[in-house]
Short mmCIF file of C-alpha atoms in Angstrom, two decimals:
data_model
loop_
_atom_site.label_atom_id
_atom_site.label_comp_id
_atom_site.label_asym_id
_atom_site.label_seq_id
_atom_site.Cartn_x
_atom_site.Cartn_y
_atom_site.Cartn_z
CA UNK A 1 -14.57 2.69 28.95
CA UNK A 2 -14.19 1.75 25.47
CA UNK A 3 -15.19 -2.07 24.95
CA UNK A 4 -12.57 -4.45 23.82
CA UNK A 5 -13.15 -6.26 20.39
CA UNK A 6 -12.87 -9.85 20.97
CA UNK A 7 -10.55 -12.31 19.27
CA UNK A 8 -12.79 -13.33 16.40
CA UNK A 9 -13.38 -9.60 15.48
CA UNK A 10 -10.00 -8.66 16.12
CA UNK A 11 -9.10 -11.57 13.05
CA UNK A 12 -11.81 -10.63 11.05
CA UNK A 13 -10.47 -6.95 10.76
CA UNK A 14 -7.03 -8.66 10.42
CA UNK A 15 -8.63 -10.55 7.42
CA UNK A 16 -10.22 -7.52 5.99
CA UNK A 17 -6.73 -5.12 6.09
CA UNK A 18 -5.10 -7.88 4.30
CA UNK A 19 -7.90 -8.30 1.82
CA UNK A 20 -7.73 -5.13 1.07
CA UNK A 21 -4.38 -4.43 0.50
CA UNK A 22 -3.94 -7.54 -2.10
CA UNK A 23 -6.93 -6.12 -3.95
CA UNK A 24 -5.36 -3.06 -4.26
CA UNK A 25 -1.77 -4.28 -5.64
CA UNK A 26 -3.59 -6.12 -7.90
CA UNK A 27 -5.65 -3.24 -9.03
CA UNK A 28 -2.87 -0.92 -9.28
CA UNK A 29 -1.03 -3.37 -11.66
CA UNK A 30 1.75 -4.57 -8.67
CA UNK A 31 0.12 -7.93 -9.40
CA UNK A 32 -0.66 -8.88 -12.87
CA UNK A 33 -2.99 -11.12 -14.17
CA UNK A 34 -0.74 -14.11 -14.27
CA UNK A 35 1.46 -13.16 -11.49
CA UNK A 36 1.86 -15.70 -8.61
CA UNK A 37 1.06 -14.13 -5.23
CA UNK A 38 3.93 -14.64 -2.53
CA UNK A 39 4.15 -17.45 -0.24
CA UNK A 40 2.19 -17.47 2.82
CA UNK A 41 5.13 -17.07 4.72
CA UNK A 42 6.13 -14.16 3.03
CA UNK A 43 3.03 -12.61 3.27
CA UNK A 44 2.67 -13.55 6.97
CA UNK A 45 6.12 -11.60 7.44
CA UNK A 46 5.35 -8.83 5.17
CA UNK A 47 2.17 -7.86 7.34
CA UNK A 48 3.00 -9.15 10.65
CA UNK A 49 -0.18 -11.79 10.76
CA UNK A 50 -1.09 -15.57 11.02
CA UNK A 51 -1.06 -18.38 8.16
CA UNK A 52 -4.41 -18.25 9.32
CA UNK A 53 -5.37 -14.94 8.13
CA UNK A 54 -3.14 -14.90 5.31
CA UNK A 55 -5.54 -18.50 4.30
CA UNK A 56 -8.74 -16.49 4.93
CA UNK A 57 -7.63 -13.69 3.07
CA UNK A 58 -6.45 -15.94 -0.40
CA UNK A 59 -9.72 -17.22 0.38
CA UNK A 60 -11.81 -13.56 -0.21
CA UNK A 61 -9.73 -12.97 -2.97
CA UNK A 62 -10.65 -16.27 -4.51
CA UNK A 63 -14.28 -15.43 -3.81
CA UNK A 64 -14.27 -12.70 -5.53
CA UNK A 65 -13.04 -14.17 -8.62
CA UNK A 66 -9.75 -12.50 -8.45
CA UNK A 67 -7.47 -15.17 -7.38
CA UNK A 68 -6.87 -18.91 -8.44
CA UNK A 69 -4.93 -21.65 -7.17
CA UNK A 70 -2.48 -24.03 -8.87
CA UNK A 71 -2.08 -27.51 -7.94
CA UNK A 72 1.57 -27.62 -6.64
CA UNK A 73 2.30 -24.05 -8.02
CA UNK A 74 0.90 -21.52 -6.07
CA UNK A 75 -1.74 -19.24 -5.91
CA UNK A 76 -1.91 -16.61 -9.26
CA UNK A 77 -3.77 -14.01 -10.04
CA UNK A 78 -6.39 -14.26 -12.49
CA UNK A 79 -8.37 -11.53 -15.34
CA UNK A 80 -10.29 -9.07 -13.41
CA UNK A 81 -13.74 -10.42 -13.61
CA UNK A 82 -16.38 -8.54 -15.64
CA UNK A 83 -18.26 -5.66 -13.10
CA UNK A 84 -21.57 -5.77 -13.79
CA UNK A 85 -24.29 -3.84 -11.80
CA UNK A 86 -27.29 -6.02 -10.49
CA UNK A 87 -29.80 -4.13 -11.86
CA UNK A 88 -30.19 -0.39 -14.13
CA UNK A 89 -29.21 2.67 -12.04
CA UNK A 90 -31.97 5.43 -12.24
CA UNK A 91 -32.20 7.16 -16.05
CA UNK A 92 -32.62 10.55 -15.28
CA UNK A 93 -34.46 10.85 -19.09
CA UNK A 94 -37.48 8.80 -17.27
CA UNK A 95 -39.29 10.16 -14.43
CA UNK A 96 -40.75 6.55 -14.00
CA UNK A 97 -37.14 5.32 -13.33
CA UNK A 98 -36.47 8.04 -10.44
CA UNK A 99 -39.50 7.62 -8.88
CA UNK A 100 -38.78 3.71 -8.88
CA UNK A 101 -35.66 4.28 -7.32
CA UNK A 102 -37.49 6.45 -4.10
CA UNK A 103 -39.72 3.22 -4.06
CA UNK A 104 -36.95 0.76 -3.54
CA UNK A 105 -35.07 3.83 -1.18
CA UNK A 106 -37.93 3.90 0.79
CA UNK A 107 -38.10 -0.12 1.47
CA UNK A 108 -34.41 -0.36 2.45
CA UNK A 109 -34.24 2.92 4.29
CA UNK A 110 -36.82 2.26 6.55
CA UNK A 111 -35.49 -0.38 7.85
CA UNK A 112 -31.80 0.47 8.27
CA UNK A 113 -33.26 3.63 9.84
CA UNK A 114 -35.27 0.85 12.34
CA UNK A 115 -32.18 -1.08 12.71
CA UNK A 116 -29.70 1.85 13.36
CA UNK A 117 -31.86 3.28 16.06
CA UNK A 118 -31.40 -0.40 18.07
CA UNK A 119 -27.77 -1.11 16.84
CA UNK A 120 -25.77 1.92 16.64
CA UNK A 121 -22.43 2.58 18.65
CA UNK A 122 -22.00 6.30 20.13
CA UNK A 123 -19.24 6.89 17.54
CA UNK A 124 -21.93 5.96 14.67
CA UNK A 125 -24.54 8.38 16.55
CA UNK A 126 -22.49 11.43 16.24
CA UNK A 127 -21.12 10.56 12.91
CA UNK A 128 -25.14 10.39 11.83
CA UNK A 129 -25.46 14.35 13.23
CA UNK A 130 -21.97 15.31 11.91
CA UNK A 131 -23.25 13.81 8.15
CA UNK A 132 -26.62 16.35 8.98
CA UNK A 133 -24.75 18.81 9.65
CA UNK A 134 -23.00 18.88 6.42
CA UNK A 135 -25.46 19.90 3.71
CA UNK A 136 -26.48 23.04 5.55
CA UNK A 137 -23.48 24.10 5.83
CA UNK A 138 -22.01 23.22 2.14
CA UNK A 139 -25.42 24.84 0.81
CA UNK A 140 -24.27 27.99 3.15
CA UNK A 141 -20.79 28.07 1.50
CA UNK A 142 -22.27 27.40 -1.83
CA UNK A 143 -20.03 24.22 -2.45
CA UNK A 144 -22.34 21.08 -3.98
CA UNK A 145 -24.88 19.70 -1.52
CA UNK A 146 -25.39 16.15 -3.60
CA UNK A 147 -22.77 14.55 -1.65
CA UNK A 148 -23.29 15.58 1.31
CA UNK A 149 -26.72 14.07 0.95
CA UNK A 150 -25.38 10.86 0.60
CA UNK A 151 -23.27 10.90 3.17
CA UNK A 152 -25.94 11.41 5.48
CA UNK A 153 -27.54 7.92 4.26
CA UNK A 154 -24.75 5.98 4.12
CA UNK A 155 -24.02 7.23 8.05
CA UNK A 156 -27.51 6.00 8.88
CA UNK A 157 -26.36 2.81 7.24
CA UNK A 158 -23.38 2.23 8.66
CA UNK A 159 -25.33 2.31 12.20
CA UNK A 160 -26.90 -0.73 11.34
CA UNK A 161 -23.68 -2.58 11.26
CA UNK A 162 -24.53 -4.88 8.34
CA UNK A 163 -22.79 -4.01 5.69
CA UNK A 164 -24.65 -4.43 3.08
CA UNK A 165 -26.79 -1.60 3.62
CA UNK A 166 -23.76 0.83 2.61
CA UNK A 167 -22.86 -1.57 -0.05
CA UNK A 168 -26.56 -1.45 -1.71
CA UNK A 169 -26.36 2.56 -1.18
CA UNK A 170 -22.75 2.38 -2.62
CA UNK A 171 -23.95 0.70 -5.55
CA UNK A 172 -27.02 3.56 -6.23
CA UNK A 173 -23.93 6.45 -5.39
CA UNK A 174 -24.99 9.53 -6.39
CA UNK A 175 -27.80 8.49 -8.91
CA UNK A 176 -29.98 7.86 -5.80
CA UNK A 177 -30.41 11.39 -4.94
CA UNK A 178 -33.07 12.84 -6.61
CA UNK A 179 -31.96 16.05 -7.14
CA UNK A 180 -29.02 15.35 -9.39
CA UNK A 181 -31.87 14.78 -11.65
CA UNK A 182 -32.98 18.36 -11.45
CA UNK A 183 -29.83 20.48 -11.23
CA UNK A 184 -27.33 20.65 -13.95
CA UNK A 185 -23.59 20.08 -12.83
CA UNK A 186 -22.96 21.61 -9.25
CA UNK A 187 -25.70 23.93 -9.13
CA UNK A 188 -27.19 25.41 -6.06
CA UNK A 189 -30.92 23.66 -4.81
CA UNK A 190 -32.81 26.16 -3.59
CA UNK A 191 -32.77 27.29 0.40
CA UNK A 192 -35.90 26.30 1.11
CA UNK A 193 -35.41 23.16 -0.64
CA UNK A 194 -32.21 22.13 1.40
CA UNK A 195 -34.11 23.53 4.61
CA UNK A 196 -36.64 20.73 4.42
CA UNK A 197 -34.08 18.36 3.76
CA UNK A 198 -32.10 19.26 6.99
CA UNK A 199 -35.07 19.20 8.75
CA UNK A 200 -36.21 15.58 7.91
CA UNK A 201 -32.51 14.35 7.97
CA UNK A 202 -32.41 16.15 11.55
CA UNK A 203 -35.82 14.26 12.42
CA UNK A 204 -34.07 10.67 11.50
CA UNK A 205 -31.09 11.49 13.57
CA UNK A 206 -32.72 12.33 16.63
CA UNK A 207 -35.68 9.50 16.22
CA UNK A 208 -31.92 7.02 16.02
CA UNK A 209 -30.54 9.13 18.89
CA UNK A 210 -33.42 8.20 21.04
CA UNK A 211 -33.12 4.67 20.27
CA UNK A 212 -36.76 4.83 19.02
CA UNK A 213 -36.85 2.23 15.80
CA UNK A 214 -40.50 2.98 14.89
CA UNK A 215 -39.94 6.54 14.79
CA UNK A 216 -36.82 6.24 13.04
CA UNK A 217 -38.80 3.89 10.39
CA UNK A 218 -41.43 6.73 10.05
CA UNK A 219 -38.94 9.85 9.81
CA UNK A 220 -37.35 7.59 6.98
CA UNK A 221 -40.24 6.94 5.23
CA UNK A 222 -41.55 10.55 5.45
CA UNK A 223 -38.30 11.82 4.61
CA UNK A 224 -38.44 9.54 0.73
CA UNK A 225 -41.89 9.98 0.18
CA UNK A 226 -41.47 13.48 0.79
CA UNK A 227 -38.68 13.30 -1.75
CA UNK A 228 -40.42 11.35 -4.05
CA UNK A 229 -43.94 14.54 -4.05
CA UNK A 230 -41.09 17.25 -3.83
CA UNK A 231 -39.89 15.19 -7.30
CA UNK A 232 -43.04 14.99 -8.94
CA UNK A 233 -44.06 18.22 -8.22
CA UNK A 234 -40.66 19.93 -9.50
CA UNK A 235 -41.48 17.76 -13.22
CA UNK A 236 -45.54 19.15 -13.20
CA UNK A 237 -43.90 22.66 -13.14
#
């Protein structure tokens, strides 16, 4: 039997769907910089929720520098703040920078491969195989194999249910697999190469399946540092 969210997670999702869907009528320009937002009772009948959540929500929005309020006025929305990254993606020019990025990948990806194996739900579980499962078979049809890659990690990360795991591997995207370093455009990575990759992607789901953090830590770890001798030998050739 499926278990019931409770209350407080119920809201919180509440919170989050209304979050979202402000952020993205601002984005898309329903909302200009300037604009006032709608009441809260308009909003509360527009998506069928609380004051409450409609507060909590105006409150995210504020957080994120996207909303302000105005004594007496209302609440407007404000300049999109300036997106900055918190630190330099990997230059592909520098094989110091890729290799740096496998070192940090290797620190973070242990442990949401630990923390998965303890925390994930069965729906995570078999999303984490169906993500494996991927790059053999777009590397069988030919179609690009980068993405499906990342997909795999960001289904490991997901397990962990803290977010910011898939937010930190958001932020990297597609500059954290190695390979796009190597290949130019969509062009194929050897079999072999993508067999060893399924293999040690295989080896972290199954280590998580078991519920077997330690071996899930070490898969992970073998599985970058593996990435990170496959890299350096590619560059020596």
């Amino acid at each position: 039997m499926a278990k019931t969210a409770s209350p407080r997670a119920r809201a919180r999702n509440l919170v989050g769907s209304l979050v979202d869907a402000l952020r993205a009528e601002i984005a898309d320009g329903t909302f200009e910089p300037g604009d006032k937002l709608p009441s809260e009772a308009r909003l509360t009948e527009r998506f069928g929720v609380s004051r409450t959540v409609v507060r909590e929500a105006i409150a995210g929005l504020r957080a994120d520098g996207l909303v302000a309020p105005r004594q007496g006025a209302g609440v407007f929305v404000l300049e999109p703040p300036e997106v900055t990254t918190p630190f330099h993606l990997a230059d592909y020019e520098r094989i110091s920078s890729v290799i740096e990025m496998l070192e940090l990948r290797v620190a973070v990806e242990m442990e949401a491969a630990s923390l998965a194996a303890v925390r994930r739900s069965p729906q995570q579980e078999e999303a984490i195989f169906e993500a494996a499962a991927l790059l053999p078979r777009h590397a069988k049809e030919g179609r690009p194999t980068k993405e499906a890659d990342l997909a795999f990690h960001l289904a490991v990360a997901d397990a962990t249910n803290n977010p910011r795991f898939r937010e930190f591997l958001e932020v990297l995207g597609l500059s954290m697999i190695p390979r796009a370093a190597l290949t130019i455009g969509d062009a194929p990575s050897p079999p072999d190469y993508i067999d060893l990759l399924s293999a040690e992607h295989s080896s972290i789901a199954e280590a998580i399946s078991a519920g077997d953090s330690e071996a899930a830590r070490g898969a992970a770890q073998a599985h970058l540092r593996n990435s990170m001798a496959r890299y350096r030998e590619y560059i020596r050739r």
